[in-house]
Tab-separated table of C-alpha atoms in Angstrom:
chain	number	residue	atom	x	y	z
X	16	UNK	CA	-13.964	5.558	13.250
X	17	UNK	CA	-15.595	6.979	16.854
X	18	UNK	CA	-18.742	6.690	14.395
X	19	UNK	CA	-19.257	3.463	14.225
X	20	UNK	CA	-17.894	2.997	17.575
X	21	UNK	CA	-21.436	4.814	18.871
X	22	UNK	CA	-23.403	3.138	16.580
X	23	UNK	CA	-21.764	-0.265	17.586
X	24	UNK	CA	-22.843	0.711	21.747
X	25	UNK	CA	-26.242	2.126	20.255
X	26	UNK	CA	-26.935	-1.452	18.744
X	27	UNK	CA	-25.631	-3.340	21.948
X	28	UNK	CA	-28.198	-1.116	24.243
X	29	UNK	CA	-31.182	-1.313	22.110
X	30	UNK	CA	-30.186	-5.454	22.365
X	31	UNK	CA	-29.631	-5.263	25.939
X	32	UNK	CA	-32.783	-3.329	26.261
X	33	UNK	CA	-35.223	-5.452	23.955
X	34	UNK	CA	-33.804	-8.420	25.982
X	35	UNK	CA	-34.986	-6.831	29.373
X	36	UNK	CA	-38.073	-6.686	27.922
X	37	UNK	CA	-39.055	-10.234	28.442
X	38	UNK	CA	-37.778	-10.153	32.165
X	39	UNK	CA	-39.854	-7.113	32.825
X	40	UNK	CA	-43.172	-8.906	32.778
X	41	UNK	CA	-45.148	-5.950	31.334
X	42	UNK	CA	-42.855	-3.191	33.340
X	43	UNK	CA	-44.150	-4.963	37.061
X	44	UNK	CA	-40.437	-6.115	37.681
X	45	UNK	CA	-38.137	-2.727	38.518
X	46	UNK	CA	-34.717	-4.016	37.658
X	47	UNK	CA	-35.537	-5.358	34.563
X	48	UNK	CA	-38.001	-2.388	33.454
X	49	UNK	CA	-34.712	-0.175	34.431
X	50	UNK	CA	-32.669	-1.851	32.622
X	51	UNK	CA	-35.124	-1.391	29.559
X	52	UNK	CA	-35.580	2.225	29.718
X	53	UNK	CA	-31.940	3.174	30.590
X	54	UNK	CA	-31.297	0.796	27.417
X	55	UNK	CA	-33.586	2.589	24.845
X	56	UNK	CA	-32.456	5.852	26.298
X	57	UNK	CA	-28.489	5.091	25.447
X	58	UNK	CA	-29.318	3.456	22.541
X	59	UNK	CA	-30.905	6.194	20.844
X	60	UNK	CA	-28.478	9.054	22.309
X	61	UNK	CA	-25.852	6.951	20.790
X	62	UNK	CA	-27.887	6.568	17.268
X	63	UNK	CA	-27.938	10.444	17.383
X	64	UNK	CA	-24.475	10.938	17.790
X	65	UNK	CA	-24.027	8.001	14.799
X	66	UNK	CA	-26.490	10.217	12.769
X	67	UNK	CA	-24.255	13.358	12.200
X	68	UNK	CA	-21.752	11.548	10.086
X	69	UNK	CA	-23.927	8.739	9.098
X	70	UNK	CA	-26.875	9.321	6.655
X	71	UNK	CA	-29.889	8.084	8.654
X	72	UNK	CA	-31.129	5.526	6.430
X	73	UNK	CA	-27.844	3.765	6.199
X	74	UNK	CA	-27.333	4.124	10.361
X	75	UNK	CA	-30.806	2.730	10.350
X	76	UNK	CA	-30.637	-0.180	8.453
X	77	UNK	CA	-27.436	-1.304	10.152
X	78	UNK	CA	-28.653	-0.688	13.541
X	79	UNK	CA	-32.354	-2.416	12.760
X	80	UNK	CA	-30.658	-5.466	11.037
X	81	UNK	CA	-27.940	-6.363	13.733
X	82	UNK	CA	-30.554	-5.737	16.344
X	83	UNK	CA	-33.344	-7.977	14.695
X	84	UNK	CA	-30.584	-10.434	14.353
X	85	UNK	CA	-28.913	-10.310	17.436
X	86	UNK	CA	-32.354	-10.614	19.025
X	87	UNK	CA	-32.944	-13.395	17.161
X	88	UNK	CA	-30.330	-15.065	18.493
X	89	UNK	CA	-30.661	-14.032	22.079
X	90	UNK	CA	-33.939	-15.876	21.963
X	91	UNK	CA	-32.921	-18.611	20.526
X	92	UNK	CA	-30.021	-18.888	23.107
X	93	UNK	CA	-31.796	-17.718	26.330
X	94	UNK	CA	-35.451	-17.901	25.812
X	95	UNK	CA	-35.593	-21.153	23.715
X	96	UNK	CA	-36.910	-19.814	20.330
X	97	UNK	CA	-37.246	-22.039	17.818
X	98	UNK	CA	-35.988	-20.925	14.571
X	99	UNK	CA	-36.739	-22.164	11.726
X	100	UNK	CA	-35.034	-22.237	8.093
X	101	UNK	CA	-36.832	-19.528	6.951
X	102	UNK	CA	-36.289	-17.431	9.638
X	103	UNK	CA	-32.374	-18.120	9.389
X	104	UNK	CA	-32.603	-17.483	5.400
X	105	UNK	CA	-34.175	-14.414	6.385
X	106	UNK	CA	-31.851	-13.217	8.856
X	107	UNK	CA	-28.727	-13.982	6.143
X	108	UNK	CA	-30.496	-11.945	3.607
X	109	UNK	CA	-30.495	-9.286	6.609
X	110	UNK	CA	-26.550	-9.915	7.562
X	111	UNK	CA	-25.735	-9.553	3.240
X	112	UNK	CA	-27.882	-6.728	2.690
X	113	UNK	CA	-25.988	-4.926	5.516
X	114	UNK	CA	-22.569	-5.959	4.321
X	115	UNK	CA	-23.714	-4.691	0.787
X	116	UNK	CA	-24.128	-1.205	2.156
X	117	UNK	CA	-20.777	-1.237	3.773
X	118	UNK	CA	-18.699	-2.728	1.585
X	119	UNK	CA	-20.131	-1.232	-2.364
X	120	UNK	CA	-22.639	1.600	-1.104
X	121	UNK	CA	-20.813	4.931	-1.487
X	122	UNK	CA	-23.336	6.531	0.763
X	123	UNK	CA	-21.460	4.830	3.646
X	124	UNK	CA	-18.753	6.892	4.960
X	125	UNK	CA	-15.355	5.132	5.076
């Protein structure tokens, strides 16, 4: 269970640090570029820690797919993204393929 705890917080900080990326301005802002780099950096020391009772393709696609979603979201919410039917069609397919692994793929641990 502390497994996907960590790979919940490693998802949240790559979010949280993808976001910052906009308010950086190219890494001239500090706070922002900070905020990036201390994201990335828990994000993927939390991924590791996810890894040794996760196989990494399955950690992978779950952490890729809620963070291109989440994104997605974000910048639709805060940046004023448009998205577009295909683009919400896409991210579903993303959100089922996920559940698919977790709910009938016995190479996810339970």
């Amino acid at each position: 269970m502390k497994t996907w705890w960590f790979l919940g917080v490693a998802i949240a900080a790559e979010v949280l640090a993808t976001s910052a990326l906009k308010y950086s301005a190219g890494f001239t802002r500090l706070l922002p570029s900070l905020v990036v780099f201390g994201g990335y950096a828990t994000a993927f020391y939390f991924l590791a820690l996810t890894l040794k009772t996760i196989p990494v393709g399955v950690a992978y696609a779950i952490w890729s797919g809620a963070g291109v979603v989440l994104i997605a979201l974000i910048a639709w919410l805060v940046f004023d993204q448009r998205l577009d039917w295909p683009a919400v069609v896409g991210m579903a397919l993303i959100v089922s393929g996920v559940v698919v692994m977790n709910v009938f793929s016995q190479s996810v641990p339970h």
